[in-house]
N, CA, C and O of each residue as an XYZ file, in Angstrom:
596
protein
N    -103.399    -10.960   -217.687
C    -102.264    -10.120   -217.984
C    -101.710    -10.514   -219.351
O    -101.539    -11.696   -219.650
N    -101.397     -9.363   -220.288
C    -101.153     -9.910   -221.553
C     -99.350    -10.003   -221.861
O     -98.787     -9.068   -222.431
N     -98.879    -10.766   -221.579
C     -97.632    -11.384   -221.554
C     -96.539    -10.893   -222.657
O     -95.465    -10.353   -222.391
N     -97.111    -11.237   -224.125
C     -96.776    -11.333   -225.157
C     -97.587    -10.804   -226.390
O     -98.750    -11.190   -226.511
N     -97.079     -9.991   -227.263
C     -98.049     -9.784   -228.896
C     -97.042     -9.851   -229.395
O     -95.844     -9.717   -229.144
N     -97.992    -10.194   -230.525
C     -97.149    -10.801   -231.876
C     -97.960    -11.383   -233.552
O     -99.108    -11.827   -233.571
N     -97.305    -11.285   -234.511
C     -98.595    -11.481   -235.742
C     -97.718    -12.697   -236.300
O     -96.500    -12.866   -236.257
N     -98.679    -13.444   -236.809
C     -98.474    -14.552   -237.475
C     -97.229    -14.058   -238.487
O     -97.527    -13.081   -239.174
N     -96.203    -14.464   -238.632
C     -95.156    -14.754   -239.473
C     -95.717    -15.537   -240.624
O     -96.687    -16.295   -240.600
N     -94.743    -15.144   -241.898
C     -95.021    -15.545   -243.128
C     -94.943    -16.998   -243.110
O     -95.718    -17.869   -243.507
N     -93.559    -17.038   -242.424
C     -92.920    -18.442   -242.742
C     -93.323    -19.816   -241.433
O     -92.982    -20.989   -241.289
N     -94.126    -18.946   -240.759
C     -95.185    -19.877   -239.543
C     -96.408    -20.534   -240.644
O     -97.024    -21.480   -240.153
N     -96.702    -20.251   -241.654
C     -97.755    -20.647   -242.410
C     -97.627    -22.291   -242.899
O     -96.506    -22.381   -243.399
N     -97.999    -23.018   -242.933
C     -98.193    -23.971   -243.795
C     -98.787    -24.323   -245.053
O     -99.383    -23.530   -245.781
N     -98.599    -25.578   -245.289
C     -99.592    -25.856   -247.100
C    -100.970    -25.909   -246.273
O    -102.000    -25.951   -246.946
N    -101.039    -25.909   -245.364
C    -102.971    -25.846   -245.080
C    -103.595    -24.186   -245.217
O    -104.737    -23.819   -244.942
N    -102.714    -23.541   -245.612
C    -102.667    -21.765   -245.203
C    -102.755    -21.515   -244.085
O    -102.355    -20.355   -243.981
N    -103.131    -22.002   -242.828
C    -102.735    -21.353   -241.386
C    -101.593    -21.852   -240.675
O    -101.155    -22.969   -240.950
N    -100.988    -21.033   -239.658
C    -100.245    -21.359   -238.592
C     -99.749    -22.629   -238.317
O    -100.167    -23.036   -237.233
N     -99.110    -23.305   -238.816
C     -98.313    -24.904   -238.296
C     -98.875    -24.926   -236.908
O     -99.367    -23.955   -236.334
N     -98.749    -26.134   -236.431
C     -98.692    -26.574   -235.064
C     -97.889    -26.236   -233.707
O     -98.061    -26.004   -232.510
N     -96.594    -26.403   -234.999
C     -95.053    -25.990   -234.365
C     -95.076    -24.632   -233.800
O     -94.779    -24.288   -232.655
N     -95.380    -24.090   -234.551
C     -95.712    -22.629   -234.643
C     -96.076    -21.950   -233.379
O     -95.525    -20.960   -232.899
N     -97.192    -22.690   -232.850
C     -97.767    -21.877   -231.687
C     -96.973    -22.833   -230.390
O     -97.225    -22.789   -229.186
N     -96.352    -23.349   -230.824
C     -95.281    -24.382   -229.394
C     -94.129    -22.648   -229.606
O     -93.595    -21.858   -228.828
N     -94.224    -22.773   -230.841
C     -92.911    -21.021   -230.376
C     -93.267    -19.540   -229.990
O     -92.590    -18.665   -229.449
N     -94.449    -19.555   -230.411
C     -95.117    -18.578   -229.722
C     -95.088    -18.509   -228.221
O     -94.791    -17.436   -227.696
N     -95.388    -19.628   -227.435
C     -95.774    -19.875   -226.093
C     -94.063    -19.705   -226.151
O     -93.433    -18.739   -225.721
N     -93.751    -20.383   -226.517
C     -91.941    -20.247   -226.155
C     -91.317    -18.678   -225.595
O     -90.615    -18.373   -224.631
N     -91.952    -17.874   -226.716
C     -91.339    -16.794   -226.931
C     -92.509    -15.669   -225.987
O     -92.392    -14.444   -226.019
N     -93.299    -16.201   -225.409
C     -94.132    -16.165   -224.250
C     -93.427    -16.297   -222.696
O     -93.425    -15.525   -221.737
N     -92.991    -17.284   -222.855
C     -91.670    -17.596   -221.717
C     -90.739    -16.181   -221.322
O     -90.441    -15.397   -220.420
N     -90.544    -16.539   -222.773
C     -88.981    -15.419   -222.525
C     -89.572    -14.008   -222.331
O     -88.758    -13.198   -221.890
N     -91.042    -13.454   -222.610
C     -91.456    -12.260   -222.174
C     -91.400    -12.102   -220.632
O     -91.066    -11.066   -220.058
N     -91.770    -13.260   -220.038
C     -92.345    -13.597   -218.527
C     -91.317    -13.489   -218.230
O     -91.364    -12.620   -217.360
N     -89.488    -14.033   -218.445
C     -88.243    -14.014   -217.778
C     -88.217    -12.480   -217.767
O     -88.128    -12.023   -216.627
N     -88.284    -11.404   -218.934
C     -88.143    -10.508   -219.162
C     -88.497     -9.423   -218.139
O     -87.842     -8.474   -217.708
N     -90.211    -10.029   -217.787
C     -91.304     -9.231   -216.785
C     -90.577     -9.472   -214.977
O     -90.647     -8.841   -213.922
N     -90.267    -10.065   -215.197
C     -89.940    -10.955   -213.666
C     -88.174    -10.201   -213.182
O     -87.846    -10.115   -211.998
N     -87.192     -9.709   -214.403
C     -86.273     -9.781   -214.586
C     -85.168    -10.428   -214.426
O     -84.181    -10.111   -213.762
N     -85.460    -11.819   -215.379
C     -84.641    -12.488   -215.725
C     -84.028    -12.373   -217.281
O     -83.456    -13.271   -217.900
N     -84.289    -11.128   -217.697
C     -83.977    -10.737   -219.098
C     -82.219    -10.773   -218.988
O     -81.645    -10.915   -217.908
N     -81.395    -10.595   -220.498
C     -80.089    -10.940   -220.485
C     -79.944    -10.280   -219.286
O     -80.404    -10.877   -218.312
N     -79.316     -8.970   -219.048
C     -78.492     -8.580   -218.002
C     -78.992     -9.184   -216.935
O     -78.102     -9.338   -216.099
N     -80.061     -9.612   -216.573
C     -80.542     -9.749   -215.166
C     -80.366    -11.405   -214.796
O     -80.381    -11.753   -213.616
N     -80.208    -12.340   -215.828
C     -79.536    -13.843   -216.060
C     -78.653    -13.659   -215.696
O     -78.264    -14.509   -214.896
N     -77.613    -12.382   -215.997
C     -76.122    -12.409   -216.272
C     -75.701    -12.074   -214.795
O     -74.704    -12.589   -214.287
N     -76.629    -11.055   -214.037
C     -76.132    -10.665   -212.635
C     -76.521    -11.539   -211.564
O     -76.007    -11.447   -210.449
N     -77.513    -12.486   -211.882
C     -78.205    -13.428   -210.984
C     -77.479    -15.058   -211.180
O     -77.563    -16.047   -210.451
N     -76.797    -14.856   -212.401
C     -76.435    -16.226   -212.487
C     -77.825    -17.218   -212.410
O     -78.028    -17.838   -211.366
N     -78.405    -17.295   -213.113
C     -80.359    -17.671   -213.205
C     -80.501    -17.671   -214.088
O     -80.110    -16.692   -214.724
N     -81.177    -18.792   -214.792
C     -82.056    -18.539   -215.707
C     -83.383    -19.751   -215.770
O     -82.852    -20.740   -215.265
N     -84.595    -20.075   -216.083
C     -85.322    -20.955   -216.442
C     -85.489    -21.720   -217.510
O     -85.401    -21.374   -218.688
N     -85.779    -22.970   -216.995
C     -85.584    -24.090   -218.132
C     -87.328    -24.350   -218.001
O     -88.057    -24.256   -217.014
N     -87.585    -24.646   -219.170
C     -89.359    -25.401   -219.099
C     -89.168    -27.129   -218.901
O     -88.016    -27.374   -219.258
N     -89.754    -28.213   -218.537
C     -89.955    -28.582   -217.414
C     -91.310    -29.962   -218.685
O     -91.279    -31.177   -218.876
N     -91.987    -29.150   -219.056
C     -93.367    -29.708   -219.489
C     -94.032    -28.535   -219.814
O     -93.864    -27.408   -219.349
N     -94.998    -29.018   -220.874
C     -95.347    -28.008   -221.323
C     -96.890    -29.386   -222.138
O     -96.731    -30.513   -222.607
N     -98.383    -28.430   -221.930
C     -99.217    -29.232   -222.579
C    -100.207    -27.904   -223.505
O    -100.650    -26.799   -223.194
N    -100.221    -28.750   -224.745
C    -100.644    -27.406   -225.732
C    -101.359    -27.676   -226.129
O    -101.164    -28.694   -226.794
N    -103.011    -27.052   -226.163
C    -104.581    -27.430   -226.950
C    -104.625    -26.531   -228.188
O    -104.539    -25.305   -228.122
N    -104.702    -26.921   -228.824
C    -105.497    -26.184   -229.964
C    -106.839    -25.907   -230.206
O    -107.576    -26.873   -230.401
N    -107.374    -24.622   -230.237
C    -109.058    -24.362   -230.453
C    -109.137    -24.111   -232.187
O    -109.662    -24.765   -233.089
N    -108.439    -22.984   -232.166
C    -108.795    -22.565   -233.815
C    -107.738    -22.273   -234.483
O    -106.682    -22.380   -233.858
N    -107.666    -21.833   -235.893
C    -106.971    -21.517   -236.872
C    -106.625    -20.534   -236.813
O    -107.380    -19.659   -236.391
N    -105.016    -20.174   -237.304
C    -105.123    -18.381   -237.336
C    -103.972    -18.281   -238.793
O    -103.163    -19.093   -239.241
N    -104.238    -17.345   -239.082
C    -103.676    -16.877   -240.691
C    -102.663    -15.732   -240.849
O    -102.779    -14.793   -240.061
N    -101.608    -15.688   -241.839
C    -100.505    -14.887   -242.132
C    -101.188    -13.413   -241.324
O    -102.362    -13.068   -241.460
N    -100.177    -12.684   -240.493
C    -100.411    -11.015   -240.542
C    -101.201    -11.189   -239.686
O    -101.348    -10.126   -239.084
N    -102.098    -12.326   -239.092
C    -102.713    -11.658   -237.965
C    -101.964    -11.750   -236.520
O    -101.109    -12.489   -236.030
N    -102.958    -10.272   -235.955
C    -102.599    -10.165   -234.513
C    -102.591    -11.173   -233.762
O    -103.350    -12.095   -234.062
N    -101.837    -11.280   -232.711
C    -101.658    -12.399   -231.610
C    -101.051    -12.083   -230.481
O    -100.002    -11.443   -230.415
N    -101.728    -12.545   -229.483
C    -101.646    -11.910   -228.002
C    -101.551    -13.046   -226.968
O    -102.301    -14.016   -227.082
N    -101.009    -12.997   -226.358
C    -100.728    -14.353   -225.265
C    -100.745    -13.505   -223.990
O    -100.308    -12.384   -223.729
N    -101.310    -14.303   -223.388
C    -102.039    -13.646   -221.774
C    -101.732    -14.739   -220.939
O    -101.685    -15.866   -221.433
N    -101.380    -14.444   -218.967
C    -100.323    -14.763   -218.639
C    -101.583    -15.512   -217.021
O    -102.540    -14.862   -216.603
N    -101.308    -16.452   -216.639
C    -101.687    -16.662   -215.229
C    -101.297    -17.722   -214.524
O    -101.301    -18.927   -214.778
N    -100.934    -17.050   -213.532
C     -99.170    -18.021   -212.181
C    -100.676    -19.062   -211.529
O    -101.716    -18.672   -210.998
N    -100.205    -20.447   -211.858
C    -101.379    -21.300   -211.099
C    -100.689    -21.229   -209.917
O    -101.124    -20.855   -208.828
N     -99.439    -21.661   -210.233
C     -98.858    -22.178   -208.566
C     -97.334    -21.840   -208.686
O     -96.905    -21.653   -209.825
N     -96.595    -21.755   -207.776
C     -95.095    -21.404   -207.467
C     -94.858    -22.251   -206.111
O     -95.727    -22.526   -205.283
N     -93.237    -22.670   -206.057
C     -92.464    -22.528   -205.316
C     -91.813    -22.197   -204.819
O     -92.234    -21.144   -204.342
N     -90.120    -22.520   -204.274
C     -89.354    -21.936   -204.338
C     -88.700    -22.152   -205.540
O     -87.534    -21.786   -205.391
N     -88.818    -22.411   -206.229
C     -87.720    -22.870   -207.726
C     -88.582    -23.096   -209.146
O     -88.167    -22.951   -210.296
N     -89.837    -23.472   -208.721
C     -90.897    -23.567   -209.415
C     -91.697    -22.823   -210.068
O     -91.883    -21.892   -209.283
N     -92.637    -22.495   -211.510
C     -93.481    -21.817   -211.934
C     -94.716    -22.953   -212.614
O     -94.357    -23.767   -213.465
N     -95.901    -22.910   -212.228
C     -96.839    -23.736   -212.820
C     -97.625    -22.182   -213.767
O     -98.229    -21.273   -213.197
N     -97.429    -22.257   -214.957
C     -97.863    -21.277   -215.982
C     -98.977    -21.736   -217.028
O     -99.015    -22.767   -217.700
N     -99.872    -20.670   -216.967
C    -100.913    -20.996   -218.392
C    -100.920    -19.978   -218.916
O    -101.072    -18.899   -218.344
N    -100.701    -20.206   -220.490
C    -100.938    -19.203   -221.068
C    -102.136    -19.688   -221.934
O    -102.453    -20.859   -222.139
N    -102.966    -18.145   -222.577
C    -103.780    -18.219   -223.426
C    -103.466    -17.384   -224.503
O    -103.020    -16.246   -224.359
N    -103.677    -17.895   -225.524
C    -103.238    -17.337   -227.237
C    -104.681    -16.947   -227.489
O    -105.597    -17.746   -227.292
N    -104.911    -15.474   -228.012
C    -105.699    -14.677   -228.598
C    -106.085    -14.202   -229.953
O    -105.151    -13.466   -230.270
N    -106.586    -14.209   -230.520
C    -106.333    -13.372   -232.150
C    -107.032    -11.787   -231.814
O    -107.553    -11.362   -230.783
N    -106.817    -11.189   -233.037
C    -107.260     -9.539   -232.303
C    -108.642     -9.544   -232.598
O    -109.007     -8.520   -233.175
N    -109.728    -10.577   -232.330
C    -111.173     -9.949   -232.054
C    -111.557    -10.911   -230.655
O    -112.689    -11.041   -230.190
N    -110.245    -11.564   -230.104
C    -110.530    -11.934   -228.536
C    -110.861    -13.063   -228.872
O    -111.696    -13.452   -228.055
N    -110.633    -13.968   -229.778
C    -111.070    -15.653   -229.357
C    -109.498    -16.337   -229.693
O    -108.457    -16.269   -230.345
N    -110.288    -17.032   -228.668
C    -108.894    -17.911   -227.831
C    -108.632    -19.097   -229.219
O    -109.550    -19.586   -229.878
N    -107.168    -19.368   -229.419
C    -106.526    -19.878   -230.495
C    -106.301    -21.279   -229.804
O    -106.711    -22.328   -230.300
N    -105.526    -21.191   -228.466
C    -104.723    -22.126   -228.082
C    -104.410    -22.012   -226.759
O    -104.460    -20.791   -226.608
N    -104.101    -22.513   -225.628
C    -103.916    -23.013   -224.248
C    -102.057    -23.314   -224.357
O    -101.410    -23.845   -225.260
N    -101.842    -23.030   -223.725
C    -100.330    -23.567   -222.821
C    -100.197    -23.958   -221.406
O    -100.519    -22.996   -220.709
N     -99.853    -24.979   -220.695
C    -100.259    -25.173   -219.199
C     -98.578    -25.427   -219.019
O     -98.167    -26.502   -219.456
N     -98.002    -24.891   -218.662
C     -96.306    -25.393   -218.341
C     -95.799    -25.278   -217.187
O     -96.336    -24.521   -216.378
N     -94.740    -25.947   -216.879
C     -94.148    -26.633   -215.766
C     -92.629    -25.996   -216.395
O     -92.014    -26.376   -217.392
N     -92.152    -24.468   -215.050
C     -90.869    -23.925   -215.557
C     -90.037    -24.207   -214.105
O     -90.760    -24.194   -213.109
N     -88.601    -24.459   -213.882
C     -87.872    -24.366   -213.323
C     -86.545    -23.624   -213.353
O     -85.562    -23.577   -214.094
N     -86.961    -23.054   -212.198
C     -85.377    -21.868   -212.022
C     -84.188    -22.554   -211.746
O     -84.155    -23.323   -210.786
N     -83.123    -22.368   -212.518
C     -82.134    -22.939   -212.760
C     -80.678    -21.821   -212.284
O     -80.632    -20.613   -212.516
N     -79.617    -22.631   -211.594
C     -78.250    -22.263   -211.647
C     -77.545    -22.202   -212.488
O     -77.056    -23.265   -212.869
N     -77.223    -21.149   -213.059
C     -76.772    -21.088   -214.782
C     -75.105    -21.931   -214.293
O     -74.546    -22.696   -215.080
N     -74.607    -21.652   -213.099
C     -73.178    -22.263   -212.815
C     -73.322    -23.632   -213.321
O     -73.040    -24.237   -214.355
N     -74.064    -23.976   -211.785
C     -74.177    -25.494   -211.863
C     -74.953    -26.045   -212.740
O     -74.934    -27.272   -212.835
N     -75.763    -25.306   -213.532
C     -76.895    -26.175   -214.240
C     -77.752    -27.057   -213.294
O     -77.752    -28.269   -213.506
N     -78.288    -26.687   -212.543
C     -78.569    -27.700   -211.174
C     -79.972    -26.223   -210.860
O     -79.904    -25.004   -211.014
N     -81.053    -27.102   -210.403
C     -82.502    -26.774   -209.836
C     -82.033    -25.322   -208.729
O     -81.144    -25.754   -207.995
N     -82.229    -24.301   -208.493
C     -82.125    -23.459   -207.486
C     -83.583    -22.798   -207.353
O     -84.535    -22.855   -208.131
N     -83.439    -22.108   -206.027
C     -84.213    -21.219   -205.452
C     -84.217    -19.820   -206.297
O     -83.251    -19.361   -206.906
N     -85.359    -19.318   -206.210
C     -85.144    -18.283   -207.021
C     -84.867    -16.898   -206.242
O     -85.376    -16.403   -205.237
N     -83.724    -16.425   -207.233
C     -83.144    -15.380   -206.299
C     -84.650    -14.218   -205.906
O     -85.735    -14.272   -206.486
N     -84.244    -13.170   -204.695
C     -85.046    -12.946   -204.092
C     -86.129    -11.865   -204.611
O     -87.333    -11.712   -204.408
N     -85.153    -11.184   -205.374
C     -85.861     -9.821   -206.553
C     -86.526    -10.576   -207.393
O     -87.557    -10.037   -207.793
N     -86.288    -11.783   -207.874
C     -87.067    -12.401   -208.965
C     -88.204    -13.127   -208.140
O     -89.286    -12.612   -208.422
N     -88.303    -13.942   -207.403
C     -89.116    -14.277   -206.049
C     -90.366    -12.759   -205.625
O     -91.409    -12.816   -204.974
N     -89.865    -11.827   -206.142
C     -90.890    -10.326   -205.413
C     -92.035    -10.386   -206.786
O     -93.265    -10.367   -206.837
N     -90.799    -10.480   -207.977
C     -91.707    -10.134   -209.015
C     -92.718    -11.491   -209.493
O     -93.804    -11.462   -210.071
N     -91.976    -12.571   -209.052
C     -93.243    -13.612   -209.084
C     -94.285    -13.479   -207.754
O     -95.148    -14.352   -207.840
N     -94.408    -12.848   -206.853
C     -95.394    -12.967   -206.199
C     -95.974    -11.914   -206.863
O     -97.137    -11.850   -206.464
N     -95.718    -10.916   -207.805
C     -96.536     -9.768   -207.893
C     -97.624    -10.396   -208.983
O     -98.744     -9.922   -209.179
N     -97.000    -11.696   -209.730
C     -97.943    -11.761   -211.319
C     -99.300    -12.403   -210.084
O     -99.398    -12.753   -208.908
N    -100.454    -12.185   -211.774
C    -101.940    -12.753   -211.665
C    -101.987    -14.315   -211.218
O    -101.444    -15.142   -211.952
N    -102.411    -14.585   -210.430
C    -103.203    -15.455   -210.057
C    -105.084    -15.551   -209.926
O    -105.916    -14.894   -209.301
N    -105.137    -16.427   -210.628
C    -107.139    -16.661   -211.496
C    -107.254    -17.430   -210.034
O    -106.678    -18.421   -209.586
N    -108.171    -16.610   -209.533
C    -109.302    -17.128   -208.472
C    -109.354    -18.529   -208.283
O    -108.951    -19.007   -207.223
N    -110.010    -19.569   -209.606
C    -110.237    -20.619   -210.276
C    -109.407    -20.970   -211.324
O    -109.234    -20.264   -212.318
N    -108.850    -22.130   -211.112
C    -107.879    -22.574   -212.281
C    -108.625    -22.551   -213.712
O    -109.745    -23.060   -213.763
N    -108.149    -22.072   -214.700
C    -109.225    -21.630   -216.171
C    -109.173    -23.412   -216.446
O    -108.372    -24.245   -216.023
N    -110.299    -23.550   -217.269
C    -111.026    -24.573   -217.626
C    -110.651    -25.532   -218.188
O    -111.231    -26.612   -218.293
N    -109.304    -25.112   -218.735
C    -108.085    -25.834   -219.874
C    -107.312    -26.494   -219.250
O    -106.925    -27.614   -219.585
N    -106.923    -25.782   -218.081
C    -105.821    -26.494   -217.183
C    -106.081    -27.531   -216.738
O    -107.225    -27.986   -216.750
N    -104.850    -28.259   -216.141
C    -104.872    -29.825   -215.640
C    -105.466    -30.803   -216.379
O    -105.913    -31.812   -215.835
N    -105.545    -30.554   -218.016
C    -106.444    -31.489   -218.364
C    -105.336    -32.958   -218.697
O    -104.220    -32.870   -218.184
N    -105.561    -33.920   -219.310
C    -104.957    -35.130   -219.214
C    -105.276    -35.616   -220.469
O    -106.424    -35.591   -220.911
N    -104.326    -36.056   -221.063
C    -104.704    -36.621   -222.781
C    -104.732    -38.004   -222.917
O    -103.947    -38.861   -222.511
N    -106.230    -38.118   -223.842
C    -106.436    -39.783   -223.280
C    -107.960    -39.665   -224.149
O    -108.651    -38.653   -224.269
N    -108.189    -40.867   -224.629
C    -109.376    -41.198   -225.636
C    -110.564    -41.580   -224.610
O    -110.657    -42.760   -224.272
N    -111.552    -40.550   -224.060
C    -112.242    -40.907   -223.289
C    -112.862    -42.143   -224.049
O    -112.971    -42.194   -225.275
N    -113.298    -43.245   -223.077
C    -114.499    -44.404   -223.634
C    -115.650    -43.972   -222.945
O    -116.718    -44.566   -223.094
């Protein structure tokens, strides 16, 4: 499911000429806030639910390079849920379909009152059972960072 599009920004560029690092940590960010959007946790729906999600962890691979003006597409798949919980991967695209970058994140639904862990209200609870779930966890996920010997 494609979550998010979007083209490389001028000012995402670095002195190497592609995309900073940082860069695609805000992409996935702004990946998030599509998914609150899809789910409806967008403003008004924060505002009537008293809800919103906080990220939790977040682990980010880099495959390839991507450059000013190009297309970019972030695609969406629910590993696991709770009641309060979202285990999320996203995958970053360029527009001829090869994968840029991985996101594996750890989101929690939050009490905008209390600022305190909640259950997720029940309309938002419908629309997370409706997202994709991958058969098989994709190949990126769960991985663990560490200098194999």
């Amino acid at each position: 499911m494609i979550i998010f599009n979007t083209q490389v920004a001028a000012e995402w560029v670095d002195y190497n000429g592609h995309m900073n690092d940082a860069e695609y940590a805000r992409v996935f960010s702004l990946a998030v806030e599509a998914l609150m959007d899809h789910i409806g946790l967008d403003e008004s729906g924060r505002a009537e639910h008293g809800y919103t999600i906080y990220t939790l962890e977040t682990h980010l691979c880099y495959q390839r390079e991507t450059h000013q003006g190009e297309p970019l597409n972030v695609s969406l798949a629910l590993l696991d849920s709770d009641a309060k919980r979202l285990h999320v991967f996203f995958e970053l695209h360029d527009s001829q379909g090869r994968q840029l970058a991985t996101s594996e994140q750890m989101l929690m639904g939050m009490d905008s009152t209390s600022v305190r862990p909640a259950p997720f209200p029940s309309a938002i609870q419908a629309a997370i059972e409706a997202l994709p779930r991958p058969a098989e966890p994709p190949a990126m996920a769960g991985r663990a960072i560490g200098i194999r010997r």
